[in-house]
Tab-separated table of C-alpha atoms in Angstrom:
chain	number	residue	atom	x	y	z
U	1	UNK	CA	0.000	0.000	0.000
U	2	UNK	CA	1.622	3.218	-1.167
U	3	UNK	CA	-0.366	5.802	0.805
U	4	UNK	CA	0.548	9.442	0.370
U	5	UNK	CA	1.100	12.086	3.024
U	6	UNK	CA	-0.449	15.517	2.403
U	7	UNK	CA	1.920	18.094	0.970
U	8	UNK	CA	2.899	21.010	3.246
U	9	UNK	CA	0.549	23.938	2.829
U	10	UNK	CA	2.292	27.161	1.806
U	11	UNK	CA	0.623	30.275	3.177
U	12	UNK	CA	-0.951	32.307	0.381
U	13	UNK	CA	-2.592	35.624	1.108
U	14	UNK	CA	-5.780	36.401	-0.752
U	15	UNK	CA	-5.022	38.345	-3.895
U	16	UNK	CA	-1.296	37.571	-3.786
U	17	UNK	CA	0.636	36.050	-6.653
U	18	UNK	CA	0.359	32.264	-6.684
U	19	UNK	CA	3.728	30.539	-6.222
U	20	UNK	CA	5.023	29.249	-9.519
U	21	UNK	CA	8.229	28.484	-11.338
U	22	UNK	CA	6.857	28.529	-14.886
U	23	UNK	CA	6.340	31.912	-16.556
U	24	UNK	CA	2.688	32.960	-16.611
U	25	UNK	CA	0.286	35.747	-17.609
U	26	UNK	CA	-2.776	36.842	-15.647
U	27	UNK	CA	-6.395	37.633	-16.459
U	28	UNK	CA	-9.316	35.255	-16.977
U	29	UNK	CA	-10.469	35.026	-20.592
U	30	UNK	CA	-8.044	37.670	-21.842
U	31	UNK	CA	-6.827	37.773	-25.424
U	32	UNK	CA	-3.330	36.618	-24.457
U	33	UNK	CA	-0.341	36.872	-26.787
U	34	UNK	CA	3.065	35.319	-26.108
U	35	UNK	CA	6.165	34.194	-27.983
U	36	UNK	CA	9.175	32.132	-26.943
U	37	UNK	CA	11.364	33.533	-29.753
U	38	UNK	CA	11.416	37.203	-30.778
U	39	UNK	CA	9.297	37.878	-33.829
U	40	UNK	CA	7.646	34.443	-33.842
U	41	UNK	CA	4.209	36.005	-33.318
U	42	UNK	CA	2.965	37.633	-36.550
U	43	UNK	CA	1.856	41.248	-36.412
U	44	UNK	CA	-1.263	42.505	-38.131
U	45	UNK	CA	-2.475	39.131	-39.388
U	46	UNK	CA	-3.064	35.533	-38.240
U	47	UNK	CA	-1.907	33.529	-41.239
U	48	UNK	CA	1.019	35.176	-43.039
U	49	UNK	CA	2.270	33.642	-46.263
U	50	UNK	CA	5.567	32.696	-44.610
U	51	UNK	CA	5.551	32.694	-40.796
U	52	UNK	CA	8.850	33.480	-39.083
U	53	UNK	CA	11.348	30.702	-38.328
U	54	UNK	CA	9.666	28.388	-40.845
U	55	UNK	CA	6.737	27.839	-38.462
U	56	UNK	CA	3.266	26.621	-39.401
U	57	UNK	CA	0.172	28.651	-38.526
U	58	UNK	CA	-2.655	26.584	-37.020
U	59	UNK	CA	-5.916	27.652	-35.401
U	60	UNK	CA	-7.759	25.686	-32.690
U	61	UNK	CA	-11.419	26.653	-32.187
U	62	UNK	CA	-12.982	25.850	-28.834
U	63	UNK	CA	-16.383	27.184	-29.871
U	64	UNK	CA	-18.248	27.423	-33.163
U	65	UNK	CA	-16.874	30.074	-35.520
U	66	UNK	CA	-20.129	31.998	-35.187
U	67	UNK	CA	-20.397	31.975	-31.386
U	68	UNK	CA	-21.014	35.457	-29.948
U	69	UNK	CA	-17.785	37.410	-29.585
U	70	UNK	CA	-17.923	37.438	-25.786
U	71	UNK	CA	-18.151	33.621	-25.712
U	72	UNK	CA	-15.977	32.851	-28.738
U	73	UNK	CA	-12.830	30.916	-27.930
U	74	UNK	CA	-10.029	30.312	-30.393
U	75	UNK	CA	-6.247	30.415	-30.416
U	76	UNK	CA	-3.681	30.728	-33.179
U	77	UNK	CA	-0.599	28.521	-32.796
U	78	UNK	CA	2.732	29.069	-34.568
U	79	UNK	CA	4.378	25.695	-34.344
U	80	UNK	CA	7.267	23.655	-35.666
U	81	UNK	CA	5.025	20.931	-37.158
U	82	UNK	CA	1.236	21.023	-37.708
U	83	UNK	CA	-1.033	18.690	-35.764
U	84	UNK	CA	-1.945	16.719	-38.886
U	85	UNK	CA	1.582	15.308	-39.023
U	86	UNK	CA	1.571	11.841	-37.442
U	87	UNK	CA	3.666	8.746	-37.899
U	88	UNK	CA	1.889	5.407	-38.377
U	89	UNK	CA	-1.743	4.448	-37.910
U	90	UNK	CA	-4.014	5.107	-34.972
U	91	UNK	CA	-4.485	2.004	-32.836
U	92	UNK	CA	-7.106	1.354	-30.184
U	93	UNK	CA	-5.838	1.256	-26.588
U	94	UNK	CA	-7.678	0.264	-23.449
U	95	UNK	CA	-8.131	2.427	-20.352
U	96	UNK	CA	-10.945	0.327	-18.902
U	97	UNK	CA	-11.711	2.403	-15.800
U	98	UNK	CA	-12.068	5.717	-17.658
U	99	UNK	CA	-15.689	5.934	-18.813
U	100	UNK	CA	-17.640	8.476	-20.866
U	101	UNK	CA	-21.296	9.437	-20.513
U	102	UNK	CA	-23.576	7.738	-21.263
U	103	UNK	CA	-21.644	4.678	-20.086
U	104	UNK	CA	-22.922	1.128	-20.187
U	105	UNK	CA	-22.260	0.588	-16.517
U	106	UNK	CA	-23.417	2.743	-13.650
U	107	UNK	CA	-25.875	2.755	-10.766
U	108	UNK	CA	-28.294	5.508	-9.862
U	109	UNK	CA	-27.901	5.680	-6.068
U	110	UNK	CA	-30.929	6.286	-3.875
U	111	UNK	CA	-28.934	7.153	-0.753
U	112	UNK	CA	-25.934	9.232	0.202
U	113	UNK	CA	-22.558	7.910	-1.014
U	114	UNK	CA	-19.074	8.485	0.372
U	115	UNK	CA	-15.690	7.043	-0.597
U	116	UNK	CA	-12.378	6.669	1.207
U	117	UNK	CA	-9.184	7.638	-0.623
U	118	UNK	CA	-7.480	4.905	-2.616
U	119	UNK	CA	-3.698	4.312	-2.489
U	120	UNK	CA	-1.436	5.003	-5.431
U	121	UNK	CA	-0.659	1.675	-7.160
U	122	UNK	CA	2.792	0.170	-6.762
U	123	UNK	CA	3.048	-0.800	-10.436
U	124	UNK	CA	4.113	2.028	-12.769
U	125	UNK	CA	1.128	4.226	-13.666
U	126	UNK	CA	1.079	7.647	-15.269
U	127	UNK	CA	-1.783	10.146	-15.256
U	128	UNK	CA	-3.730	8.189	-17.900
U	129	UNK	CA	-3.050	4.707	-16.535
U	130	UNK	CA	-4.104	5.684	-13.015
U	131	UNK	CA	-7.479	7.182	-13.954
U	132	UNK	CA	-10.736	5.707	-12.599
U	133	UNK	CA	-14.207	7.127	-13.240
U	134	UNK	CA	-16.458	7.595	-10.222
U	135	UNK	CA	-19.574	9.426	-11.414
U	136	UNK	CA	-21.051	10.672	-14.670
U	137	UNK	CA	-24.189	12.317	-16.006
U	138	UNK	CA	-25.594	13.729	-19.217
U	139	UNK	CA	-24.413	12.748	-22.686
U	140	UNK	CA	-21.028	13.639	-24.144
U	141	UNK	CA	-22.380	13.440	-27.706
U	142	UNK	CA	-25.172	15.857	-26.884
U	143	UNK	CA	-22.764	18.322	-25.270
U	144	UNK	CA	-24.340	18.073	-21.815
U	145	UNK	CA	-23.215	16.853	-18.410
U	146	UNK	CA	-19.891	15.876	-16.934
U	147	UNK	CA	-17.884	13.041	-15.418
U	148	UNK	CA	-15.637	13.076	-12.353
U	149	UNK	CA	-12.661	10.745	-12.070
U	150	UNK	CA	-9.944	10.117	-9.494
U	151	UNK	CA	-6.380	9.663	-10.696
U	152	UNK	CA	-3.475	7.953	-8.921
U	153	UNK	CA	-0.109	8.342	-10.631
U	154	UNK	CA	3.481	7.473	-9.802
U	155	UNK	CA	5.172	8.135	-13.170
U	156	UNK	CA	5.532	11.165	-15.424
U	157	UNK	CA	4.291	11.252	-19.031
U	158	UNK	CA	7.790	11.786	-20.392
U	159	UNK	CA	7.228	10.743	-24.014
U	160	UNK	CA	3.468	10.316	-23.900
U	161	UNK	CA	0.985	13.082	-24.668
U	162	UNK	CA	-2.789	13.356	-24.416
U	163	UNK	CA	-5.530	15.186	-26.308
U	164	UNK	CA	-9.167	15.086	-25.169
U	165	UNK	CA	-11.629	15.747	-27.994
U	166	UNK	CA	-14.612	14.928	-25.777
U	167	UNK	CA	-14.406	17.483	-23.007
U	168	UNK	CA	-12.829	20.398	-21.261
U	169	UNK	CA	-10.910	19.089	-18.238
U	170	UNK	CA	-10.439	20.408	-14.695
U	171	UNK	CA	-7.438	18.935	-12.847
U	172	UNK	CA	-7.225	19.219	-9.034
U	173	UNK	CA	-4.160	17.620	-7.395
U	174	UNK	CA	-4.810	16.415	-3.847
U	175	UNK	CA	-1.333	15.123	-2.984
U	176	UNK	CA	1.911	15.656	-4.827
U	177	UNK	CA	2.893	18.560	-7.055
U	178	UNK	CA	2.131	18.438	-10.782
U	179	UNK	CA	3.898	20.039	-13.719
U	180	UNK	CA	1.416	20.402	-16.576
U	181	UNK	CA	3.153	20.723	-19.950
U	182	UNK	CA	0.806	22.008	-22.646
U	183	UNK	CA	0.908	23.312	-26.194
U	184	UNK	CA	0.626	26.821	-24.741
U	185	UNK	CA	3.371	26.441	-22.129
U	186	UNK	CA	3.870	25.091	-18.612
U	187	UNK	CA	1.743	25.370	-15.470
U	188	UNK	CA	2.960	24.204	-12.047
U	189	UNK	CA	0.266	23.015	-9.626
U	190	UNK	CA	0.299	22.290	-5.906
U	191	UNK	CA	-2.597	20.823	-3.889
U	192	UNK	CA	-5.062	23.686	-3.539
U	193	UNK	CA	-4.620	24.758	-7.183
U	194	UNK	CA	-6.673	23.613	-10.127
U	195	UNK	CA	-5.999	23.825	-13.851
U	196	UNK	CA	-8.519	23.956	-16.695
U	197	UNK	CA	-7.420	22.359	-19.969
U	198	UNK	CA	-9.648	23.360	-22.896
U	199	UNK	CA	-10.982	20.728	-25.253
U	200	UNK	CA	-8.396	19.590	-27.793
U	201	UNK	CA	-5.287	21.068	-26.147
U	202	UNK	CA	-2.420	18.540	-25.979
U	203	UNK	CA	-0.840	17.988	-22.567
U	204	UNK	CA	1.617	15.883	-20.592
U	205	UNK	CA	1.430	15.493	-16.810
U	206	UNK	CA	4.733	15.243	-14.939
U	207	UNK	CA	5.348	14.467	-11.262
U	208	UNK	CA	8.413	16.501	-10.217
U	209	UNK	CA	8.322	15.399	-6.564
U	210	UNK	CA	6.982	11.852	-6.757
U	211	UNK	CA	3.515	10.280	-6.761
U	212	UNK	CA	0.379	12.379	-7.088
U	213	UNK	CA	-3.302	11.731	-6.490
U	214	UNK	CA	-6.270	13.939	-7.272
U	215	UNK	CA	-9.444	14.587	-9.181
U	216	UNK	CA	-10.315	15.202	-12.832
U	217	UNK	CA	-13.598	16.585	-14.141
U	218	UNK	CA	-14.571	16.236	-17.793
U	219	UNK	CA	-17.031	18.971	-18.739
U	220	UNK	CA	-19.019	17.977	-21.834
U	221	UNK	CA	-21.038	21.197	-21.868
U	222	UNK	CA	-20.309	24.883	-22.364
U	223	UNK	CA	-16.796	25.923	-21.325
U	224	UNK	CA	-16.360	27.083	-17.752
U	225	UNK	CA	-16.535	30.831	-17.203
U	226	UNK	CA	-16.758	33.222	-14.294
U	227	UNK	CA	-20.284	33.494	-12.857
U	228	UNK	CA	-22.167	36.768	-13.062
U	229	UNK	CA	-21.985	38.754	-9.829
U	230	UNK	CA	-25.403	40.447	-10.031
U	231	UNK	CA	-26.077	42.603	-6.946
U	232	UNK	CA	-22.679	41.636	-5.493
U	233	UNK	CA	-21.256	44.237	-7.852
U	234	UNK	CA	-17.977	44.423	-9.743
U	235	UNK	CA	-15.685	42.503	-7.362
U	236	UNK	CA	-15.598	39.374	-5.241
U	237	UNK	CA	-15.567	35.582	-5.490
U	238	UNK	CA	-12.851	34.560	-7.985
U	239	UNK	CA	-11.173	37.697	-9.293
U	240	UNK	CA	-10.124	37.602	-12.975
U	241	UNK	CA	-6.562	38.765	-12.258
U	242	UNK	CA	-5.902	35.705	-10.071
U	243	UNK	CA	-6.085	33.291	-13.025
U	244	UNK	CA	-2.727	32.356	-14.574
U	245	UNK	CA	-2.058	31.411	-18.208
U	246	UNK	CA	1.238	29.940	-19.442
U	247	UNK	CA	3.707	31.875	-21.505
U	248	UNK	CA	4.876	30.208	-24.698
U	249	UNK	CA	7.456	27.474	-24.123
U	250	UNK	CA	8.135	24.917	-26.852
U	251	UNK	CA	9.730	21.482	-27.081
U	252	UNK	CA	11.929	20.902	-30.131
U	253	UNK	CA	12.558	17.206	-29.608
U	254	UNK	CA	12.866	14.399	-32.134
U	255	UNK	CA	12.531	10.725	-31.292
U	256	UNK	CA	9.874	8.165	-30.471
U	257	UNK	CA	6.755	9.690	-28.899
U	258	UNK	CA	3.127	8.668	-28.479
U	259	UNK	CA	-0.040	10.742	-28.702
U	260	UNK	CA	-3.164	9.357	-27.003
U	261	UNK	CA	-6.504	10.785	-28.088
U	262	UNK	CA	-9.876	10.426	-26.391
U	263	UNK	CA	-12.760	10.874	-28.844
U	264	UNK	CA	-16.277	9.511	-28.612
U	265	UNK	CA	-15.355	7.812	-25.353
U	266	UNK	CA	-12.700	5.647	-27.057
U	267	UNK	CA	-8.919	5.892	-26.714
U	268	UNK	CA	-6.542	5.617	-29.645
U	269	UNK	CA	-2.801	6.188	-29.891
U	270	UNK	CA	-0.411	6.960	-32.709
U	271	UNK	CA	3.355	7.230	-32.942
U	272	UNK	CA	5.025	10.602	-33.402
U	273	UNK	CA	8.584	11.375	-34.465
U	274	UNK	CA	8.571	14.680	-32.586
U	275	UNK	CA	7.101	16.260	-29.475
U	276	UNK	CA	3.644	17.763	-30.229
U	277	UNK	CA	4.285	20.542	-27.675
U	278	UNK	CA	6.175	22.532	-30.297
U	279	UNK	CA	4.241	25.820	-30.264
U	280	UNK	CA	6.750	28.692	-30.399
U	281	UNK	CA	4.159	31.483	-30.177
U	282	UNK	CA	0.410	31.807	-29.701
U	283	UNK	CA	-2.379	34.307	-29.208
U	284	UNK	CA	-6.031	33.831	-28.356
U	285	UNK	CA	-8.534	32.843	-25.693
U	286	UNK	CA	-8.606	29.028	-25.969
U	287	UNK	CA	-5.765	28.213	-23.602
U	288	UNK	CA	-5.168	26.389	-20.309
U	289	UNK	CA	-5.124	28.299	-17.041
U	290	UNK	CA	-4.741	27.721	-13.330
U	291	UNK	CA	-6.189	29.185	-10.127
U	292	UNK	CA	-5.273	28.936	-6.444
U	293	UNK	CA	-8.453	28.212	-4.478
U	294	UNK	CA	-6.981	30.022	-1.478
U	295	UNK	CA	-7.275	33.273	-3.468
U	296	UNK	CA	-11.082	32.956	-3.527
U	297	UNK	CA	-12.700	36.109	-2.077
U	298	UNK	CA	-15.382	34.513	0.100
U	299	UNK	CA	-18.561	36.543	0.545
U	300	UNK	CA	-21.227	35.729	3.109
U	301	UNK	CA	-23.714	37.012	5.642
U	302	UNK	CA	-22.687	39.626	8.206
U	303	UNK	CA	-26.086	39.645	9.908
U	304	UNK	CA	-27.941	36.320	10.124
U	305	UNK	CA	-28.575	33.048	8.264
U	306	UNK	CA	-26.215	30.969	6.133
U	307	UNK	CA	-26.225	31.916	2.410
U	308	UNK	CA	-26.898	29.368	-0.299
U	309	UNK	CA	-23.695	27.507	-1.299
U	310	UNK	CA	-23.969	29.056	-4.770
U	311	UNK	CA	-22.226	32.078	-3.216
U	312	UNK	CA	-19.051	29.951	-3.282
U	313	UNK	CA	-19.098	29.357	-7.078
U	314	UNK	CA	-15.674	29.729	-8.696
U	315	UNK	CA	-16.590	28.810	-12.289
U	316	UNK	CA	-19.807	27.879	-14.048
U	317	UNK	CA	-20.683	25.936	-17.197
U	318	UNK	CA	-23.977	27.356	-18.382
U	319	UNK	CA	-26.901	25.319	-19.703
U	320	UNK	CA	-29.733	26.340	-22.009
U	321	UNK	CA	-31.826	27.263	-18.936
U	322	UNK	CA	-30.822	30.601	-17.367
U	323	UNK	CA	-29.633	30.211	-13.793
U	324	UNK	CA	-29.427	26.398	-13.976
U	325	UNK	CA	-25.858	25.244	-14.515
U	326	UNK	CA	-24.639	22.293	-16.509
U	327	UNK	CA	-21.882	22.319	-13.883
U	328	UNK	CA	-20.650	24.641	-11.150
U	329	UNK	CA	-17.228	24.401	-9.527
U	330	UNK	CA	-17.760	25.450	-5.900
U	331	UNK	CA	-15.093	25.900	-3.199
U	332	UNK	CA	-15.381	25.798	0.589
U	333	UNK	CA	-12.400	27.951	1.482
U	334	UNK	CA	-11.132	29.594	4.686
U	335	UNK	CA	-13.621	32.220	5.878
U	336	UNK	CA	-15.105	34.036	8.856
U	337	UNK	CA	-18.527	33.132	10.280
U	338	UNK	CA	-20.226	35.963	12.174
U	339	UNK	CA	-23.974	35.352	11.748
U	340	UNK	CA	-26.017	36.052	14.876
U	341	UNK	CA	-28.769	33.704	16.081
U	342	UNK	CA	-27.646	31.481	13.201
U	343	UNK	CA	-26.856	27.806	12.796
U	344	UNK	CA	-23.577	28.373	10.993
U	345	UNK	CA	-22.724	25.119	9.181
U	346	UNK	CA	-24.587	24.336	5.952
U	347	UNK	CA	-28.150	23.545	6.881
U	348	UNK	CA	-29.973	20.257	6.282
U	349	UNK	CA	-31.387	20.316	2.796
U	350	UNK	CA	-32.585	18.528	-0.323
U	351	UNK	CA	-31.470	19.981	-3.632
U	352	UNK	CA	-32.751	19.664	-7.189
U	353	UNK	CA	-29.086	20.005	-8.206
U	354	UNK	CA	-26.745	17.056	-7.618
U	355	UNK	CA	-23.543	17.479	-5.600
U	356	UNK	CA	-20.228	15.621	-5.919
U	357	UNK	CA	-17.658	16.731	-3.328
U	358	UNK	CA	-13.929	16.179	-2.887
U	359	UNK	CA	-11.466	17.225	-0.199
U	360	UNK	CA	-8.011	18.536	-1.119
U	361	UNK	CA	-6.600	18.856	2.386
U	362	UNK	CA	-7.672	19.336	5.998
U	363	UNK	CA	-11.228	18.664	7.136
U	364	UNK	CA	-14.652	19.801	5.986
U	365	UNK	CA	-16.320	21.637	8.862
U	366	UNK	CA	-19.775	20.111	8.386
U	367	UNK	CA	-18.441	16.537	8.360
U	368	UNK	CA	-15.156	16.317	10.318
U	369	UNK	CA	-15.100	12.493	10.352
U	370	UNK	CA	-15.089	10.011	7.486
U	371	UNK	CA	-14.721	12.587	4.682
U	372	UNK	CA	-10.996	12.367	3.979
U	373	UNK	CA	-8.568	14.095	1.595
U	374	UNK	CA	-8.582	12.124	-1.641
U	375	UNK	CA	-12.032	10.750	-0.833
U	376	UNK	CA	-15.373	11.902	-2.192
U	377	UNK	CA	-19.079	12.118	-1.475
U	378	UNK	CA	-22.213	12.243	-3.589
U	379	UNK	CA	-25.616	13.679	-2.708
U	380	UNK	CA	-27.836	13.309	-5.741
U	381	UNK	CA	-30.982	15.182	-6.667
U	382	UNK	CA	-33.398	15.305	-3.692
U	383	UNK	CA	-31.210	13.085	-1.482
U	384	UNK	CA	-31.272	14.699	2.001
U	385	UNK	CA	-27.973	15.595	3.633
U	386	UNK	CA	-26.407	18.009	6.073
U	387	UNK	CA	-24.159	18.244	9.133
U	388	UNK	CA	-23.171	15.216	11.166
U	389	UNK	CA	-24.647	14.816	14.661
U	390	UNK	CA	-21.345	15.995	16.135
U	391	UNK	CA	-21.324	19.129	13.990
U	392	UNK	CA	-24.971	19.784	14.798
U	393	UNK	CA	-24.362	19.556	18.548
U	394	UNK	CA	-21.278	21.780	18.376
U	395	UNK	CA	-22.916	24.423	16.188
U	396	UNK	CA	-26.092	24.478	18.293
U	397	UNK	CA	-24.042	25.208	21.429
U	398	UNK	CA	-21.506	27.643	19.896
U	399	UNK	CA	-21.323	31.032	21.636
U	400	UNK	CA	-21.665	32.852	18.295
U	401	UNK	CA	-18.522	34.898	18.678
U	402	UNK	CA	-16.752	35.474	15.328
U	403	UNK	CA	-15.388	32.145	14.160
U	404	UNK	CA	-12.584	31.656	11.631
U	405	UNK	CA	-12.855	28.488	9.532
U	406	UNK	CA	-9.391	27.593	8.238
U	407	UNK	CA	-9.384	23.819	8.446
U	408	UNK	CA	-8.927	22.883	4.790
U	409	UNK	CA	-10.087	23.205	1.200
U	410	UNK	CA	-12.967	21.173	-0.209
U	411	UNK	CA	-14.755	21.577	-3.513
U	412	UNK	CA	-17.969	20.524	-5.216
U	413	UNK	CA	-19.055	19.858	-8.793
U	414	UNK	CA	-22.755	20.688	-8.720
U	415	UNK	CA	-24.859	19.795	-11.757
U	416	UNK	CA	-28.425	19.991	-13.000
U	417	UNK	CA	-28.058	16.349	-14.130
U	418	UNK	CA	-28.227	13.553	-11.504
U	419	UNK	CA	-25.063	11.478	-11.329
U	420	UNK	CA	-24.733	7.778	-11.972
U	421	UNK	CA	-22.026	5.918	-10.045
U	422	UNK	CA	-19.688	3.602	-11.945
U	423	UNK	CA	-19.384	-0.091	-11.134
U	424	UNK	CA	-15.762	0.485	-10.114
U	425	UNK	CA	-16.783	3.148	-7.601
U	426	UNK	CA	-19.464	0.865	-6.165
U	427	UNK	CA	-17.345	-2.282	-5.923
U	428	UNK	CA	-13.697	-1.143	-5.919
U	429	UNK	CA	-13.394	-1.224	-2.145
U	430	UNK	CA	-13.426	2.500	-1.341
U	431	UNK	CA	-17.200	2.935	-0.902
U	432	UNK	CA	-18.144	3.528	2.743
U	433	UNK	CA	-21.280	1.411	2.985
U	434	UNK	CA	-22.101	2.751	6.452
U	435	UNK	CA	-22.185	6.414	5.387
U	436	UNK	CA	-26.004	6.848	5.563
U	437	UNK	CA	-25.858	5.625	9.170
U	438	UNK	CA	-23.866	8.741	10.095
U	439	UNK	CA	-27.097	10.656	10.706
U	440	UNK	CA	-28.703	8.065	12.983
U	441	UNK	CA	-27.127	9.792	15.961
U	442	UNK	CA	-29.395	12.808	15.497
U	443	UNK	CA	-31.671	12.959	18.535
U	444	UNK	CA	-35.349	13.698	18.646
U	445	UNK	CA	-35.551	16.944	20.641
U	446	UNK	CA	-39.091	18.142	19.988
U	447	UNK	CA	-40.530	19.828	23.091
U	448	UNK	CA	-43.994	20.812	21.854
């Protein structure tokens, strides 16, 4: 059993620059422009007759050409070799635990579900090999829903690269640092960060400090964006300047490489004679980015009552129904609780939205036992849930002085679509079958 210890938590002040070693640019959704060699980025046009340095111009479109300008996502690459250049035929490969919606297997749970963390395997496993699907909903082909997977890796993708044609991906390391090499450049992640990799962008995941474990969300729907703030005003929640995009950094390497592609839920691989991360310059809006969840500007009540958890939304993937998300990425970050005559933990509730939660480090204040870093929980549509008996007793007796919650970072992927649980998640040994019994300790206290 190769269990991992949590990485040390560096202190990061809200609004401060996230620690990084790779060169980055800031600003969510900006029209970024960057070059690794002077003059590699054309001026005044996208597709010159002869790009500098003998480069090829190539556009990647993350939305339809005719999408409204504010939502349109595309990037121009200036690269050593175009993506169409491959060596040999595509061959089918098997990653049996990585499923795509709608999958053949899966159970619709009628009770609360919770999973313990799983150890990193002892046999060599990179980011792709160590992936296991836990929940899914919607339909990839229809452009709706998402899937959440847990990865356990002990090897870097040194000569192996990956392109996902099915979904935008959100990567959240839970233990172990990650170096994410992409066509646009390099992003360094520590537990507490997440990275978003747009659909179709080629990547390689390296482990600079040893094994890593964490979560991966595949978003089949509209790309994630910042939620509207409405009456909150112009500032708060996740601030656009706290999102980091990579500066151009290319690999000019020849040799034997492999590109794995996921398309239509199937995995195929082909041989390459060069690294596909050979983009010398780029400009556009379809690019990977990262965010430190500790930079989230938490807003909440300063009078009474606990706000709806939607106030903790970092990013949202919109659906065709206004106000009802295909997926929301929500964070439970360090914050102050000051509400008077208020039960301060999240209240008991049933929700038409479905909630998949993970824990990156520390403890979750509403459930201090059983919900562990690297584990997960699921509360599907209209499945009741809320604080444990211990949390209820403590919160009911609290003196209501200002209380600082700084016990960890947890997150939630909330979706309009109910989740189905994969056979692996139900039978792989991590499911806590006694989880629904956690609430049996709640006492009848009616005095009427």
